[in-house]
Amino acid sequence: MNNGKLIDALFTQGWFVWDDFLTQDKVSELKACIPADWSQAGIGRNETYLTKKAIRSDKIQWLSSDMGPPVTDFLQQMNDIRVEVNRHFFLGLFEYEAHFSKYEQGDFYQKHLDCFRGQENRKLTTVFYLNDDWQPGHGGCLKMYDLDDNELATLDPKAGRLVVFLSELFPHEVLPVTQQRFSIAGWFRTNGVSGHQLDIAR
Ligand SMILES: O=C(O)CCC(=O)C(=O)O
Ligand SMILES: [Fe+2]
């Protein structure tokens, strides 16, 4: 584990690229847990949930521990990160939600922030990549920006790489892919109040 570097980078720049977070073998085991049925990804949550292919065109599968031990292990590792980040930042991260994403030829996700308007309870984003032998011609890079629209990084979605960033500070996009691309996008959340209802994490 490399938590020290993660914590330092979150303090100094708000984002971190953690290469070889998992070995290639672990990545393969995780990939083998992906179920066969996929649903079209949407934007927003609950009643504001919309499917907007013009903004994103990937398909998703929410992670759950009944998908197998590699998924349970991954969720446990994310929980370890959650505990460590809470210890240093007092962010009160409460829960982790994550989905597998599948991008197929031509799929993309336009520039966005991961927290929803009026429900800013996604605090920290993680994206983990499952693509062996990713080549520059395959597209699908994650492009990160700051809130002033300066480009910060263009990252290959290569197997074993984990990207972590503060959800409210870094707009980002997935450039169109020419090759099937798998990732796990996840968010650490705090419980927020939405309207007059307590917005309980699922
Ligand atoms: O797959 C990626 O590189 C990022 C995906 C993303 O931004 C999202 O699902 O919110
Ligand atoms: Fe995102």
JSON list of C-alpha atoms and ligand atoms in Angstrom, two decimals:
[
{"chain": "A", "resi": 1, "resn": "MET", "atom": "CA", "xyz": [0.00, 0.00, 0.00]},
{"chain": "A", "resi": 2, "resn": "ASN", "atom": "CA", "xyz": [1.06, 3.50, -0.85]},
{"chain": "A", "resi": 3, "resn": "ASN", "atom": "CA", "xyz": [-1.32, 5.49, 1.31]},
{"chain": "A", "resi": 4, "resn": "GLY", "atom": "CA", "xyz": [1.34, 8.01, 2.38]},
{"chain": "A", "resi": 5, "resn": "LYS", "atom": "CA", "xyz": [1.87, 9.20, -1.19]},
{"chain": "A", "resi": 6, "resn": "LEU", "atom": "CA", "xyz": [-1.87, 9.35, -1.79]},
{"chain": "A", "resi": 7, "resn": "ILE", "atom": "CA", "xyz": [-2.44, 11.48, 1.31]},
{"chain": "A", "resi": 8, "resn": "ASP", "atom": "CA", "xyz": [0.48, 13.81, 0.45]},
{"chain": "A", "resi": 9, "resn": "ALA", "atom": "CA", "xyz": [-0.77, 14.29, -3.11]},
{"chain": "A", "resi": 10, "resn": "LEU", "atom": "CA", "xyz": [-4.34, 14.97, -1.99]},
{"chain": "A", "resi": 11, "resn": "PHE", "atom": "CA", "xyz": [-2.98, 17.63, 0.39]},
{"chain": "A", "resi": 12, "resn": "THR", "atom": "CA", "xyz": [-0.76, 19.32, -2.14]},
{"chain": "A", "resi": 13, "resn": "GLN", "atom": "CA", "xyz": [-2.67, 19.01, -5.42]},
{"chain": "A", "resi": 14, "resn": "GLY", "atom": "CA", "xyz": [-6.00, 17.30, -4.74]},
{"chain": "A", "resi": 15, "resn": "TRP", "atom": "CA", "xyz": [-5.42, 14.35, -7.05]},
{"chain": "A", "resi": 16, "resn": "PHE", "atom": "CA", "xyz": [-3.16, 11.33, -7.38]},
{"chain": "A", "resi": 17, "resn": "VAL", "atom": "CA", "xyz": [-2.27, 8.70, -9.96]},
{"chain": "A", "resi": 18, "resn": "TRP", "atom": "CA", "xyz": [-1.47, 5.36, -8.31]},
{"chain": "A", "resi": 19, "resn": "ASP", "atom": "CA", "xyz": [0.11, 3.03, -10.87]},
{"chain": "A", "resi": 20, "resn": "ASP", "atom": "CA", "xyz": [0.20, -0.73, -10.19]},
{"chain": "A", "resi": 21, "resn": "PHE", "atom": "CA", "xyz": [-2.39, -0.36, -7.45]},
{"chain": "A", "resi": 22, "resn": "LEU", "atom": "CA", "xyz": [-3.20, -3.99, -8.28]},
{"chain": "A", "resi": 23, "resn": "THR", "atom": "CA", "xyz": [-1.07, -6.59, -10.06]},
{"chain": "A", "resi": 24, "resn": "GLN", "atom": "CA", "xyz": [-2.02, -7.75, -13.56]},
{"chain": "A", "resi": 25, "resn": "ASP", "atom": "CA", "xyz": [-3.23, -11.06, -12.06]},
{"chain": "A", "resi": 26, "resn": "LYS", "atom": "CA", "xyz": [-5.54, -9.25, -9.65]},
{"chain": "A", "resi": 27, "resn": "VAL", "atom": "CA", "xyz": [-6.81, -7.08, -12.49]},
{"chain": "A", "resi": 28, "resn": "SER", "atom": "CA", "xyz": [-7.65, -10.21, -14.52]},
{"chain": "A", "resi": 29, "resn": "GLU", "atom": "CA", "xyz": [-9.47, -11.75, -11.55]},
{"chain": "A", "resi": 30, "resn": "LEU", "atom": "CA", "xyz": [-11.49, -8.58, -11.08]},
{"chain": "A", "resi": 31, "resn": "LYS", "atom": "CA", "xyz": [-12.33, -8.42, -14.77]},
{"chain": "A", "resi": 32, "resn": "ALA", "atom": "CA", "xyz": [-13.57, -12.01, -14.66]},
{"chain": "A", "resi": 33, "resn": "CYS", "atom": "CA", "xyz": [-16.19, -10.94, -12.07]},
{"chain": "A", "resi": 34, "resn": "ILE", "atom": "CA", "xyz": [-17.94, -8.52, -14.42]},
{"chain": "A", "resi": 35, "resn": "PRO", "atom": "CA", "xyz": [-21.48, -9.82, -15.03]},
{"chain": "A", "resi": 36, "resn": "ALA", "atom": "CA", "xyz": [-22.80, -10.13, -18.56]},
{"chain": "A", "resi": 37, "resn": "ASP", "atom": "CA", "xyz": [-25.77, -7.75, -18.43]},
{"chain": "A", "resi": 38, "resn": "TRP", "atom": "CA", "xyz": [-25.10, -4.04, -18.84]},
{"chain": "A", "resi": 39, "resn": "SER", "atom": "CA", "xyz": [-27.36, -1.03, -18.58]},
{"chain": "A", "resi": 40, "resn": "GLN", "atom": "CA", "xyz": [-26.99, 2.33, -20.26]},
{"chain": "A", "resi": 41, "resn": "ALA", "atom": "CA", "xyz": [-25.34, 4.83, -17.92]},
{"chain": "A", "resi": 42, "resn": "GLY", "atom": "CA", "xyz": [-27.30, 7.87, -16.80]},
{"chain": "A", "resi": 43, "resn": "ILE", "atom": "CA", "xyz": [-26.65, 11.28, -15.31]},
{"chain": "A", "resi": 44, "resn": "GLY", "atom": "CA", "xyz": [-27.83, 12.19, -11.82]},
{"chain": "A", "resi": 45, "resn": "ARG", "atom": "CA", "xyz": [-29.44, 10.12, -9.11]},
{"chain": "A", "resi": 46, "resn": "ASN", "atom": "CA", "xyz": [-32.90, 9.13, -7.94]},
{"chain": "A", "resi": 47, "resn": "GLU", "atom": "CA", "xyz": [-35.70, 11.22, -9.43]},
{"chain": "A", "resi": 48, "resn": "THR", "atom": "CA", "xyz": [-33.31, 13.31, -11.52]},
{"chain": "A", "resi": 49, "resn": "TYR", "atom": "CA", "xyz": [-31.81, 10.25, -13.16]},
{"chain": "A", "resi": 50, "resn": "LEU", "atom": "CA", "xyz": [-31.62, 10.68, -16.91]},
{"chain": "A", "resi": 51, "resn": "THR", "atom": "CA", "xyz": [-30.03, 8.71, -19.67]},
{"chain": "A", "resi": 52, "resn": "LYS", "atom": "CA", "xyz": [-28.28, 11.17, -21.95]},
{"chain": "A", "resi": 53, "resn": "LYS", "atom": "CA", "xyz": [-26.25, 9.55, -24.66]},
{"chain": "A", "resi": 54, "resn": "ALA", "atom": "CA", "xyz": [-25.08, 12.95, -25.87]},
{"chain": "A", "resi": 55, "resn": "ILE", "atom": "CA", "xyz": [-23.10, 13.41, -22.63]},
{"chain": "A", "resi": 56, "resn": "ARG", "atom": "CA", "xyz": [-21.94, 9.88, -21.94]},
{"chain": "A", "resi": 57, "resn": "SER", "atom": "CA", "xyz": [-22.38, 6.65, -23.84]},
{"chain": "A", "resi": 58, "resn": "ASP", "atom": "CA", "xyz": [-20.78, 4.02, -21.60]},
{"chain": "A", "resi": 59, "resn": "LYS", "atom": "CA", "xyz": [-22.64, 1.15, -19.95]},
{"chain": "A", "resi": 60, "resn": "ILE", "atom": "CA", "xyz": [-22.45, 0.39, -16.25]},
{"chain": "A", "resi": 61, "resn": "GLN", "atom": "CA", "xyz": [-22.82, -2.35, -13.62]},
{"chain": "A", "resi": 62, "resn": "TRP", "atom": "CA", "xyz": [-22.90, -1.39, -9.92]},
{"chain": "A", "resi": 63, "resn": "LEU", "atom": "CA", "xyz": [-20.38, -3.32, -7.82]},
{"chain": "A", "resi": 64, "resn": "SER", "atom": "CA", "xyz": [-21.64, -5.60, -5.09]},
{"chain": "A", "resi": 65, "resn": "SER", "atom": "CA", "xyz": [-19.76, -8.06, -2.93]},
{"chain": "A", "resi": 66, "resn": "ASP", "atom": "CA", "xyz": [-21.82, -10.99, -4.28]},
{"chain": "A", "resi": 67, "resn": "MET", "atom": "CA", "xyz": [-19.94, -10.59, -7.60]},
{"chain": "A", "resi": 68, "resn": "GLY", "atom": "CA", "xyz": [-17.07, -12.55, -6.01]},
{"chain": "A", "resi": 69, "resn": "PRO", "atom": "CA", "xyz": [-14.03, -12.33, -3.75]},
{"chain": "A", "resi": 70, "resn": "PRO", "atom": "CA", "xyz": [-11.97, -10.09, -6.08]},
{"chain": "A", "resi": 71, "resn": "VAL", "atom": "CA", "xyz": [-14.78, -7.51, -5.93]},
{"chain": "A", "resi": 72, "resn": "THR", "atom": "CA", "xyz": [-15.04, -7.89, -2.14]},
{"chain": "A", "resi": 73, "resn": "ASP", "atom": "CA", "xyz": [-11.25, -7.40, -1.90]},
{"chain": "A", "resi": 74, "resn": "PHE", "atom": "CA", "xyz": [-11.43, -4.29, -4.09]},
{"chain": "A", "resi": 75, "resn": "LEU", "atom": "CA", "xyz": [-14.23, -2.83, -1.96]},
{"chain": "A", "resi": 76, "resn": "GLN", "atom": "CA", "xyz": [-12.18, -3.61, 1.15]},
{"chain": "A", "resi": 77, "resn": "GLN", "atom": "CA", "xyz": [-9.18, -1.79, -0.29]},
{"chain": "A", "resi": 78, "resn": "MET", "atom": "CA", "xyz": [-11.37, 1.21, -1.04]},
{"chain": "A", "resi": 79, "resn": "ASN", "atom": "CA", "xyz": [-12.61, 1.08, 2.53]},
{"chain": "A", "resi": 80, "resn": "ASP", "atom": "CA", "xyz": [-9.01, 1.13, 3.78]},
{"chain": "A", "resi": 81, "resn": "ILE", "atom": "CA", "xyz": [-8.45, 4.27, 1.69]},
{"chain": "A", "resi": 82, "resn": "ARG", "atom": "CA", "xyz": [-11.66, 5.77, 3.10]},
{"chain": "A", "resi": 83, "resn": "VAL", "atom": "CA", "xyz": [-10.50, 5.23, 6.69]},
{"chain": "A", "resi": 84, "resn": "GLU", "atom": "CA", "xyz": [-7.05, 6.64, 5.97]},
{"chain": "A", "resi": 85, "resn": "VAL", "atom": "CA", "xyz": [-8.39, 9.73, 4.16]},
{"chain": "A", "resi": 86, "resn": "ASN", "atom": "CA", "xyz": [-10.86, 10.38, 7.00]},
{"chain": "A", "resi": 87, "resn": "ARG", "atom": "CA", "xyz": [-8.03, 10.15, 9.51]},
{"chain": "A", "resi": 88, "resn": "HIS", "atom": "CA", "xyz": [-6.06, 12.88, 7.72]},
{"chain": "A", "resi": 89, "resn": "PHE", "atom": "CA", "xyz": [-8.74, 15.14, 6.27]},
{"chain": "A", "resi": 90, "resn": "PHE", "atom": "CA", "xyz": [-11.76, 14.85, 8.57]},
{"chain": "A", "resi": 91, "resn": "LEU", "atom": "CA", "xyz": [-13.89, 14.62, 5.46]},
{"chain": "A", "resi": 92, "resn": "GLY", "atom": "CA", "xyz": [-16.42, 12.33, 7.11]},
{"chain": "A", "resi": 93, "resn": "LEU", "atom": "CA", "xyz": [-16.50, 10.00, 4.13]},
{"chain": "A", "resi": 94, "resn": "PHE", "atom": "CA", "xyz": [-19.28, 7.62, 4.92]},
{"chain": "A", "resi": 95, "resn": "GLU", "atom": "CA", "xyz": [-19.82, 5.25, 2.08]},
{"chain": "A", "resi": 96, "resn": "TYR", "atom": "CA", "xyz": [-18.34, 4.05, -1.20]},
{"chain": "A", "resi": 97, "resn": "GLU", "atom": "CA", "xyz": [-20.40, 3.42, -4.30]},
{"chain": "A", "resi": 98, "resn": "ALA", "atom": "CA", "xyz": [-18.81, 2.15, -7.51]},
{"chain": "A", "resi": 99, "resn": "HIS", "atom": "CA", "xyz": [-19.67, 0.72, -10.89]},
{"chain": "A", "resi": 100, "resn": "PHE", "atom": "CA", "xyz": [-17.90, -1.11, -13.65]},
{"chain": "A", "resi": 101, "resn": "SER", "atom": "CA", "xyz": [-18.02, 0.88, -16.88]},
{"chain": "A", "resi": 102, "resn": "LYS", "atom": "CA", "xyz": [-17.75, -0.43, -20.38]},
{"chain": "A", "resi": 103, "resn": "TYR", "atom": "CA", "xyz": [-16.91, 1.94, -23.24]},
{"chain": "A", "resi": 104, "resn": "GLU", "atom": "CA", "xyz": [-17.11, 0.50, -26.73]},
{"chain": "A", "resi": 105, "resn": "GLN", "atom": "CA", "xyz": [-15.92, 1.93, -30.02]},
{"chain": "A", "resi": 106, "resn": "GLY", "atom": "CA", "xyz": [-16.98, 5.59, -30.23]},
{"chain": "A", "resi": 107, "resn": "ASP", "atom": "CA", "xyz": [-18.07, 5.81, -26.58]},
{"chain": "A", "resi": 108, "resn": "PHE", "atom": "CA", "xyz": [-17.00, 8.82, -24.50]},
{"chain": "A", "resi": 109, "resn": "TYR", "atom": "CA", "xyz": [-17.96, 10.88, -21.46]},
{"chain": "A", "resi": 110, "resn": "GLN", "atom": "CA", "xyz": [-17.98, 14.64, -21.94]},
{"chain": "A", "resi": 111, "resn": "LYS", "atom": "CA", "xyz": [-16.36, 17.01, -19.48]},
{"chain": "A", "resi": 112, "resn": "HIS", "atom": "CA", "xyz": [-18.21, 16.95, -16.14]},
{"chain": "A", "resi": 113, "resn": "LEU", "atom": "CA", "xyz": [-17.90, 17.19, -12.37]},
{"chain": "A", "resi": 114, "resn": "ASP", "atom": "CA", "xyz": [-18.87, 14.09, -10.39]},
{"chain": "A", "resi": 115, "resn": "CYS", "atom": "CA", "xyz": [-21.00, 15.82, -7.76]},
{"chain": "A", "resi": 116, "resn": "PHE", "atom": "CA", "xyz": [-24.61, 16.53, -8.66]},
{"chain": "A", "resi": 117, "resn": "ARG", "atom": "CA", "xyz": [-26.03, 20.03, -8.26]},
{"chain": "A", "resi": 118, "resn": "GLY", "atom": "CA", "xyz": [-27.86, 20.40, -4.95]},
{"chain": "A", "resi": 119, "resn": "GLN", "atom": "CA", "xyz": [-26.44, 17.07, -3.77]},
{"chain": "A", "resi": 120, "resn": "GLU", "atom": "CA", "xyz": [-22.76, 17.74, -3.35]},
{"chain": "A", "resi": 121, "resn": "ASN", "atom": "CA", "xyz": [-22.13, 14.65, -1.31]},
{"chain": "A", "resi": 122, "resn": "ARG", "atom": "CA", "xyz": [-19.67, 12.91, -3.60]},
{"chain": "A", "resi": 123, "resn": "LYS", "atom": "CA", "xyz": [-16.39, 14.08, -2.14]},
{"chain": "A", "resi": 124, "resn": "LEU", "atom": "CA", "xyz": [-13.67, 11.85, -3.52]},
{"chain": "A", "resi": 125, "resn": "THR", "atom": "CA", "xyz": [-13.62, 10.05, -6.87]},
{"chain": "A", "resi": 126, "resn": "THR", "atom": "CA", "xyz": [-11.69, 6.90, -7.71]},
{"chain": "A", "resi": 127, "resn": "VAL", "atom": "CA", "xyz": [-11.24, 5.46, -11.19]},
{"chain": "A", "resi": 128, "resn": "PHE", "atom": "CA", "xyz": [-9.53, 2.11, -11.59]},
{"chain": "A", "resi": 129, "resn": "TYR", "atom": "CA", "xyz": [-8.57, 0.73, -15.00]},
{"chain": "A", "resi": 130, "resn": "LEU", "atom": "CA", "xyz": [-8.74, -2.86, -16.24]},
{"chain": "A", "resi": 131, "resn": "ASN", "atom": "CA", "xyz": [-7.21, -2.60, -19.74]},
{"chain": "A", "resi": 132, "resn": "ASP", "atom": "CA", "xyz": [-4.14, -4.70, -20.56]},
{"chain": "A", "resi": 133, "resn": "ASP", "atom": "CA", "xyz": [-1.85, -3.43, -23.23]},
{"chain": "A", "resi": 134, "resn": "TRP", "atom": "CA", "xyz": [-3.62, -0.11, -23.83]},
{"chain": "A", "resi": 135, "resn": "GLN", "atom": "CA", "xyz": [-2.12, 1.68, -26.87]},
{"chain": "A", "resi": 136, "resn": "PRO", "atom": "CA", "xyz": [-2.16, 5.43, -27.68]},
{"chain": "A", "resi": 137, "resn": "GLY", "atom": "CA", "xyz": [-4.32, 4.71, -30.74]},
{"chain": "A", "resi": 138, "resn": "HIS", "atom": "CA", "xyz": [-7.04, 3.22, -28.55]},
{"chain": "A", "resi": 139, "resn": "GLY", "atom": "CA", "xyz": [-8.10, 6.69, -27.34]},
{"chain": "A", "resi": 140, "resn": "GLY", "atom": "CA", "xyz": [-10.09, 6.68, -24.10]},
{"chain": "A", "resi": 141, "resn": "CYS", "atom": "CA", "xyz": [-7.71, 8.85, -22.08]},
{"chain": "A", "resi": 142, "resn": "LEU", "atom": "CA", "xyz": [-9.00, 10.53, -18.94]},
{"chain": "A", "resi": 143, "resn": "LYS", "atom": "CA", "xyz": [-8.41, 14.26, -19.33]},
{"chain": "A", "resi": 144, "resn": "MET", "atom": "CA", "xyz": [-8.38, 16.24, -16.11]},
{"chain": "A", "resi": 145, "resn": "TYR", "atom": "CA", "xyz": [-8.89, 20.00, -15.70]},
{"chain": "A", "resi": 146, "resn": "ASP", "atom": "CA", "xyz": [-8.96, 22.47, -12.86]},
{"chain": "A", "resi": 147, "resn": "LEU", "atom": "CA", "xyz": [-11.96, 24.73, -12.18]},
{"chain": "A", "resi": 148, "resn": "ASP", "atom": "CA", "xyz": [-10.36, 27.45, -14.37]},
{"chain": "A", "resi": 149, "resn": "ASP", "atom": "CA", "xyz": [-10.36, 25.00, -17.27]},
{"chain": "A", "resi": 150, "resn": "ASN", "atom": "CA", "xyz": [-6.59, 24.52, -17.34]},
{"chain": "A", "resi": 151, "resn": "GLU", "atom": "CA", "xyz": [-5.63, 21.03, -18.52]},
{"chain": "A", "resi": 152, "resn": "LEU", "atom": "CA", "xyz": [-3.85, 19.13, -15.78]},
{"chain": "A", "resi": 153, "resn": "ALA", "atom": "CA", "xyz": [-3.27, 15.66, -17.17]},
{"chain": "A", "resi": 154, "resn": "THR", "atom": "CA", "xyz": [-4.15, 13.20, -19.93]},
{"chain": "A", "resi": 155, "resn": "LEU", "atom": "CA", "xyz": [-4.06, 9.69, -18.50]},
{"chain": "A", "resi": 156, "resn": "ASP", "atom": "CA", "xyz": [-4.08, 6.33, -20.27]},
{"chain": "A", "resi": 157, "resn": "PRO", "atom": "CA", "xyz": [-6.65, 3.90, -18.84]},
{"chain": "A", "resi": 158, "resn": "LYS", "atom": "CA", "xyz": [-4.00, 1.24, -18.34]},
{"chain": "A", "resi": 159, "resn": "ALA", "atom": "CA", "xyz": [-4.49, -1.88, -16.25]},
{"chain": "A", "resi": 160, "resn": "GLY", "atom": "CA", "xyz": [-3.71, -1.50, -12.56]},
{"chain": "A", "resi": 161, "resn": "ARG", "atom": "CA", "xyz": [-3.86, 2.30, -12.52]},
{"chain": "A", "resi": 162, "resn": "LEU", "atom": "CA", "xyz": [-5.99, 4.00, -9.85]},
{"chain": "A", "resi": 163, "resn": "VAL", "atom": "CA", "xyz": [-6.76, 7.72, -10.16]},
{"chain": "A", "resi": 164, "resn": "VAL", "atom": "CA", "xyz": [-8.08, 9.52, -7.08]},
{"chain": "A", "resi": 165, "resn": "PHE", "atom": "CA", "xyz": [-9.30, 13.14, -6.98]},
{"chain": "A", "resi": 166, "resn": "LEU", "atom": "CA", "xyz": [-11.49, 15.54, -5.01]},
{"chain": "A", "resi": 167, "resn": "SER", "atom": "CA", "xyz": [-14.83, 15.31, -6.79]},
{"chain": "A", "resi": 168, "resn": "GLU", "atom": "CA", "xyz": [-15.78, 19.00, -6.52]},
{"chain": "A", "resi": 169, "resn": "LEU", "atom": "CA", "xyz": [-12.53, 20.46, -7.84]},
{"chain": "A", "resi": 170, "resn": "PHE", "atom": "CA", "xyz": [-11.63, 18.55, -10.99]},
{"chain": "A", "resi": 171, "resn": "PRO", "atom": "CA", "xyz": [-13.74, 18.52, -14.14]},
{"chain": "A", "resi": 172, "resn": "HIS", "atom": "CA", "xyz": [-12.72, 15.60, -16.35]},
{"chain": "A", "resi": 173, "resn": "GLU", "atom": "CA", "xyz": [-13.69, 13.79, -19.52]},
{"chain": "A", "resi": 174, "resn": "VAL", "atom": "CA", "xyz": [-13.18, 10.44, -21.22]},
{"chain": "A", "resi": 175, "resn": "LEU", "atom": "CA", "xyz": [-12.02, 10.87, -24.82]},
{"chain": "A", "resi": 176, "resn": "PRO", "atom": "CA", "xyz": [-13.72, 8.64, -27.42]},
{"chain": "A", "resi": 177, "resn": "VAL", "atom": "CA", "xyz": [-12.41, 5.08, -27.54]},
{"chain": "A", "resi": 178, "resn": "THR", "atom": "CA", "xyz": [-11.58, 2.92, -30.53]},
{"chain": "A", "resi": 179, "resn": "GLN", "atom": "CA", "xyz": [-11.29, -0.21, -28.42]},
{"chain": "A", "resi": 180, "resn": "GLN", "atom": "CA", "xyz": [-13.35, -1.78, -25.64]},
{"chain": "A", "resi": 181, "resn": "ARG", "atom": "CA", "xyz": [-12.40, -0.05, -22.37]},
{"chain": "A", "resi": 182, "resn": "PHE", "atom": "CA", "xyz": [-13.22, -1.24, -18.84]},
{"chain": "A", "resi": 183, "resn": "SER", "atom": "CA", "xyz": [-12.96, 0.74, -15.62]},
{"chain": "A", "resi": 184, "resn": "ILE", "atom": "CA", "xyz": [-14.39, 0.97, -12.12]},
{"chain": "A", "resi": 185, "resn": "ALA", "atom": "CA", "xyz": [-15.58, 4.47, -11.28]},
{"chain": "A", "resi": 186, "resn": "GLY", "atom": "CA", "xyz": [-16.31, 5.01, -7.60]},
{"chain": "A", "resi": 187, "resn": "TRP", "atom": "CA", "xyz": [-17.16, 7.73, -5.12]},
{"chain": "A", "resi": 188, "resn": "PHE", "atom": "CA", "xyz": [-16.74, 8.23, -1.43]},
{"chain": "A", "resi": 189, "resn": "ARG", "atom": "CA", "xyz": [-19.77, 10.06, -0.13]},
{"chain": "A", "resi": 190, "resn": "THR", "atom": "CA", "xyz": [-20.87, 11.95, 2.91]},
{"chain": "A", "resi": 191, "resn": "ASN", "atom": "CA", "xyz": [-24.52, 11.95, 3.88]},
{"chain": "A", "resi": 192, "resn": "GLY", "atom": "CA", "xyz": [-26.07, 15.20, 2.69]},
{"chain": "A", "resi": 193, "resn": "VAL", "atom": "CA", "xyz": [-29.42, 16.84, 3.18]},
{"chain": "A", "resi": 194, "resn": "SER", "atom": "CA", "xyz": [-31.35, 17.07, -0.07]},
{"chain": "A", "resi": 195, "resn": "GLY", "atom": "CA", "xyz": [-34.56, 19.14, 0.01]},
{"chain": "A", "resi": 196, "resn": "HIS", "atom": "CA", "xyz": [-36.32, 18.27, 3.26]},
{"chain": "A", "resi": 197, "resn": "GLN", "atom": "CA", "xyz": [-35.20, 14.67, 3.27]},
{"chain": "A", "resi": 198, "resn": "LEU", "atom": "CA", "xyz": [-32.06, 13.18, 4.68]},
{"chain": "A", "resi": 199, "resn": "ASP", "atom": "CA", "xyz": [-30.26, 11.83, 1.65]},
{"chain": "A", "resi": 200, "resn": "ILE", "atom": "CA", "xyz": [-29.22, 8.46, 3.02]},
{"chain": "A", "resi": 201, "resn": "ALA", "atom": "CA", "xyz": [-26.43, 6.71, 1.12]},
{"chain": "A", "resi": 202, "resn": "ARG", "atom": "CA", "xyz": [-27.66, 3.47, -0.44]},
{"chain": "B", "resi": 1, "resn": "LIG", "atom": "O1", "xyz": [-13.46, 6.05, -16.79]},
{"chain": "B", "resi": 1, "resn": "LIG", "atom": "C1", "xyz": [-12.95, 7.13, -16.55]},
{"chain": "B", "resi": 1, "resn": "LIG", "atom": "O2", "xyz": [-11.78, 7.40, -16.86]},
{"chain": "B", "resi": 1, "resn": "LIG", "atom": "C2", "xyz": [-13.74, 8.21, -15.83]},
{"chain": "B", "resi": 1, "resn": "LIG", "atom": "C3", "xyz": [-15.22, 7.95, -15.76]},
{"chain": "B", "resi": 1, "resn": "LIG", "atom": "C4", "xyz": [-15.99, 9.07, -15.14]},
{"chain": "B", "resi": 1, "resn": "LIG", "atom": "O3", "xyz": [-15.58, 10.19, -15.17]},
{"chain": "B", "resi": 1, "resn": "LIG", "atom": "C5", "xyz": [-17.26, 8.81, -14.45]},
{"chain": "B", "resi": 1, "resn": "LIG", "atom": "O4", "xyz": [-17.80, 7.68, -14.56]},
{"chain": "B", "resi": 1, "resn": "LIG", "atom": "O5", "xyz": [-17.76, 9.72, -13.77]},
{"chain": "B", "resi": 2, "resn": "FE", "atom": "FE", "xyz": [-16.58, 11.39, -13.72]}
]
